[in-house]
Amino acid sequence: MNGAEIKTIFFKDDGVIPGNPYLPVILYLGSLKDEPEETEAIFNRNGWLNSWTNGVFDYHHYHSNAHEVLGVIRGSAVLQLGGEHGQKFELTAGDVAVLPAGTGHKRCSASKDFRVVGAYPDGMDYNLCTGKPGERPKVLEDIARVPLPNTDPLYGAAGPLMSAWKPQQQTGNHA
């Protein structure tokens, strides 16, 4: 897992997809390039459970009640994060994205062999929200209540996620 480029990006509420006002998306680019087939085992070992293997929906969606990690295990895809006005990222086998609750994501394009593993801190159940007007204000309340994970999905208790996602950020009590 050496040599990863780590990016943190905040996405604002665009009126449809809420984003997360306190926690950034974290991209670990190339973090598992030498062992993409071990992605699910690494997530599970670090307490990110309720895992699955598939693709990513081709429409904007988010989870208001859980954070999510996505690890590309095969192929590549362009994902748009942050909703309609967000950013597009090309992710390839070995790349990992940690999405805080409320972060919109959508597959714009993908190679035929694209596969991703998803998982959630402590195996949390997740919902599927698409930005329908009736979803608010409940989803905003849900997002604020999602607990911080106890571990980074790749590095455990001492990973970059643990310093990027701090308790005061979650509550909005910025120092």
Short mmCIF file of C-alpha atoms in Angstrom, two decimals:
data_model
loop_
_atom_site.label_atom_id
_atom_site.label_comp_id
_atom_site.label_asym_id
_atom_site.label_seq_id
_atom_site.Cartn_x
_atom_site.Cartn_y
_atom_site.Cartn_z
CA MET A 1 0.00 0.00 0.00
CA ASN A 2 2.98 2.27 -0.38
CA GLY A 3 3.17 5.05 -2.92
CA ALA A 4 -0.49 6.03 -2.84
CA GLU A 5 -1.47 9.55 -3.75
CA ILE A 6 -4.01 10.76 -1.20
CA LYS A 7 -6.48 13.51 -2.08
CA THR A 8 -9.13 15.08 0.12
CA ILE A 9 -12.04 16.93 -1.48
CA PHE A 10 -15.05 18.65 0.07
CA PHE A 11 -18.33 18.72 -1.83
CA LYS A 12 -20.99 21.27 -0.93
CA ASP A 13 -24.73 20.81 -0.86
CA ASP A 14 -25.98 21.63 -4.35
CA GLY A 15 -29.63 21.72 -3.32
CA VAL A 16 -30.22 18.18 -4.63
CA ILE A 17 -27.31 16.08 -3.37
CA PRO A 18 -26.44 17.23 0.16
CA GLY A 19 -22.78 16.28 0.38
CA ASN A 20 -21.26 16.30 3.84
CA PRO A 21 -20.56 19.70 5.43
CA TYR A 22 -17.96 18.32 7.84
CA LEU A 23 -16.09 15.45 6.19
CA PRO A 24 -14.14 15.32 2.93
CA VAL A 25 -14.04 12.54 0.36
CA ILE A 26 -10.68 10.79 0.55
CA LEU A 27 -9.15 9.25 -2.56
CA TYR A 28 -6.32 6.77 -2.17
CA LEU A 29 -5.02 6.64 -5.74
CA GLY A 30 -2.88 3.60 -6.47
CA SER A 31 -3.05 2.40 -2.88
CA LEU A 32 -3.84 -1.22 -3.79
CA LYS A 33 -2.41 -1.35 -7.30
CA ASP A 34 -0.21 -4.33 -6.40
CA GLU A 35 -3.02 -6.22 -4.69
CA PRO A 36 -6.48 -5.16 -5.96
CA GLU A 37 -7.80 -8.69 -5.43
CA GLU A 38 -7.14 -8.25 -1.69
CA THR A 39 -9.35 -5.15 -1.42
CA GLU A 40 -12.34 -6.78 0.27
CA ALA A 41 -10.17 -8.68 2.77
CA ILE A 42 -8.30 -5.47 3.66
CA PHE A 43 -11.55 -3.54 4.17
CA ASN A 44 -13.03 -6.34 6.29
CA ARG A 45 -9.86 -6.73 8.37
CA ASN A 46 -10.09 -3.01 9.19
CA GLY A 47 -13.73 -3.17 10.30
CA TRP A 48 -15.39 -2.04 7.06
CA LEU A 49 -17.95 -4.79 6.53
CA ASN A 50 -21.29 -5.59 4.86
CA SER A 51 -19.18 -5.73 1.70
CA TRP A 52 -20.31 -6.43 -1.84
CA THR A 53 -18.75 -6.67 -5.31
CA ASN A 54 -20.40 -5.18 -8.40
CA GLY A 55 -20.37 -1.86 -10.25
CA VAL A 56 -21.59 1.66 -9.46
CA PHE A 57 -25.03 2.92 -10.48
CA ASP A 58 -25.14 5.18 -13.54
CA TYR A 59 -27.26 7.81 -11.77
CA HIS A 60 -26.50 10.22 -8.93
CA HIS A 61 -27.19 8.65 -5.57
CA TYR A 62 -25.93 8.78 -2.00
CA HIS A 63 -26.36 7.19 1.40
CA SER A 64 -27.61 9.43 4.19
CA ASN A 65 -27.16 6.88 6.97
CA ALA A 66 -23.68 5.42 6.33
CA HIS A 67 -20.21 6.25 5.09
CA GLU A 68 -19.00 4.05 2.21
CA VAL A 69 -15.68 2.88 0.84
CA LEU A 70 -15.32 1.85 -2.81
CA GLY A 71 -12.25 -0.03 -4.02
CA VAL A 72 -11.69 -0.72 -7.71
CA ILE A 73 -10.60 -4.33 -8.10
CA ARG A 74 -10.71 -4.61 -11.89
CA GLY A 75 -10.85 -2.30 -14.89
CA SER A 76 -11.50 1.41 -14.70
CA ALA A 77 -14.36 3.88 -14.53
CA VAL A 78 -15.06 7.58 -14.54
CA LEU A 79 -17.08 8.40 -11.43
CA GLN A 80 -18.68 11.74 -10.77
CA LEU A 81 -18.57 12.60 -7.09
CA GLY A 82 -20.49 15.40 -5.42
CA GLY A 83 -23.63 15.43 -7.55
CA GLU A 84 -24.42 17.12 -10.85
CA HIS A 85 -21.99 19.97 -10.12
CA GLY A 86 -19.30 17.73 -8.61
CA GLN A 87 -16.05 16.47 -10.12
CA LYS A 88 -15.24 13.51 -12.35
CA PHE A 89 -12.42 11.17 -11.44
CA GLU A 90 -10.99 8.28 -13.42
CA LEU A 91 -10.38 5.41 -11.03
CA THR A 92 -8.50 2.27 -11.96
CA ALA A 93 -7.76 -1.06 -10.29
CA GLY A 94 -6.09 -0.35 -6.95
CA ASP A 95 -7.77 3.02 -6.37
CA VAL A 96 -10.00 3.54 -3.32
CA ALA A 97 -12.57 6.26 -2.56
CA VAL A 98 -13.98 6.87 0.93
CA LEU A 99 -17.29 8.70 0.71
CA PRO A 100 -18.76 10.34 3.80
CA ALA A 101 -22.52 10.03 4.25
CA GLY A 102 -24.34 12.37 1.86
CA THR A 103 -21.74 12.26 -0.92
CA GLY A 104 -23.28 11.82 -4.33
CA HIS A 105 -21.67 9.36 -6.72
CA LYS A 106 -22.42 8.10 -10.21
CA ARG A 107 -20.68 6.01 -12.88
CA CYS A 108 -20.27 8.07 -16.04
CA SER A 109 -18.41 5.41 -18.01
CA ALA A 110 -16.51 2.19 -17.34
CA SER A 111 -14.46 -0.51 -18.98
CA LYS A 112 -16.33 -3.76 -19.62
CA ASP A 113 -14.37 -5.51 -16.87
CA PHE A 114 -14.97 -2.78 -14.22
CA ARG A 115 -15.63 -4.18 -10.73
CA VAL A 116 -15.64 -2.45 -7.39
CA VAL A 117 -15.88 -3.63 -3.78
CA GLY A 118 -17.99 -1.53 -1.43
CA ALA A 119 -18.14 -1.69 2.37
CA TYR A 120 -19.35 0.28 5.40
CA PRO A 121 -17.85 1.01 8.85
CA ASP A 122 -18.77 -1.75 11.30
CA GLY A 123 -21.04 -3.26 8.63
CA MET A 124 -23.63 -0.50 8.83
CA ASP A 125 -26.75 -0.90 6.74
CA TYR A 126 -27.17 1.76 4.08
CA ASN A 127 -30.06 3.41 2.32
CA LEU A 128 -30.33 4.67 -1.26
CA CYS A 129 -31.17 8.32 -1.79
CA THR A 130 -31.36 10.08 -5.15
CA GLY A 131 -32.00 13.72 -4.29
CA LYS A 132 -35.78 13.71 -4.54
CA PRO A 133 -37.30 16.83 -2.94
CA GLY A 134 -39.22 14.78 -0.34
CA GLU A 135 -35.96 13.35 1.06
CA ARG A 136 -35.13 16.55 2.92
CA PRO A 137 -34.90 17.50 5.79
CA LYS A 138 -34.74 13.92 7.09
CA VAL A 139 -31.56 13.07 5.14
CA LEU A 140 -29.80 16.13 6.53
CA GLU A 141 -30.60 14.94 10.03
CA ASP A 142 -29.45 11.40 9.14
CA ILE A 143 -26.12 12.65 7.76
CA ALA A 144 -25.40 14.64 10.93
CA ARG A 145 -26.05 11.53 13.08
CA VAL A 146 -23.77 9.07 11.24
CA PRO A 147 -20.95 8.19 13.64
CA LEU A 148 -17.33 8.53 12.66
CA PRO A 149 -15.67 5.23 11.79
CA ASN A 150 -13.27 3.69 14.29
CA THR A 151 -10.75 2.78 11.60
CA ASP A 152 -9.42 3.74 8.20
CA PRO A 153 -10.54 1.06 5.68
CA LEU A 154 -6.97 0.55 4.43
CA TYR A 155 -4.68 1.40 7.32
CA GLY A 156 -6.71 0.68 10.43
CA ALA A 157 -6.49 2.86 13.53
CA ALA A 158 -3.62 5.04 12.31
CA GLY A 159 -4.64 5.75 8.71
CA PRO A 160 -5.06 9.09 6.94
CA LEU A 161 -8.83 8.93 7.38
CA MET A 162 -8.41 9.15 11.14
CA SER A 163 -6.65 12.53 10.92
CA ALA A 164 -8.84 13.89 8.09
CA TRP A 165 -12.12 12.98 9.83
CA LYS A 166 -11.95 14.32 13.36
CA PRO A 167 -14.78 14.42 15.92
CA GLN A 168 -14.99 18.21 15.98
CA GLN A 169 -15.56 18.17 12.20
CA GLN A 170 -18.53 15.82 12.53
CA THR A 171 -20.29 18.01 15.07
CA GLY A 172 -19.42 21.24 13.34
CA ASN A 173 -17.46 22.51 16.36
CA HIS A 174 -14.47 23.74 14.41
CA ALA A 175 -11.58 24.91 16.55
#
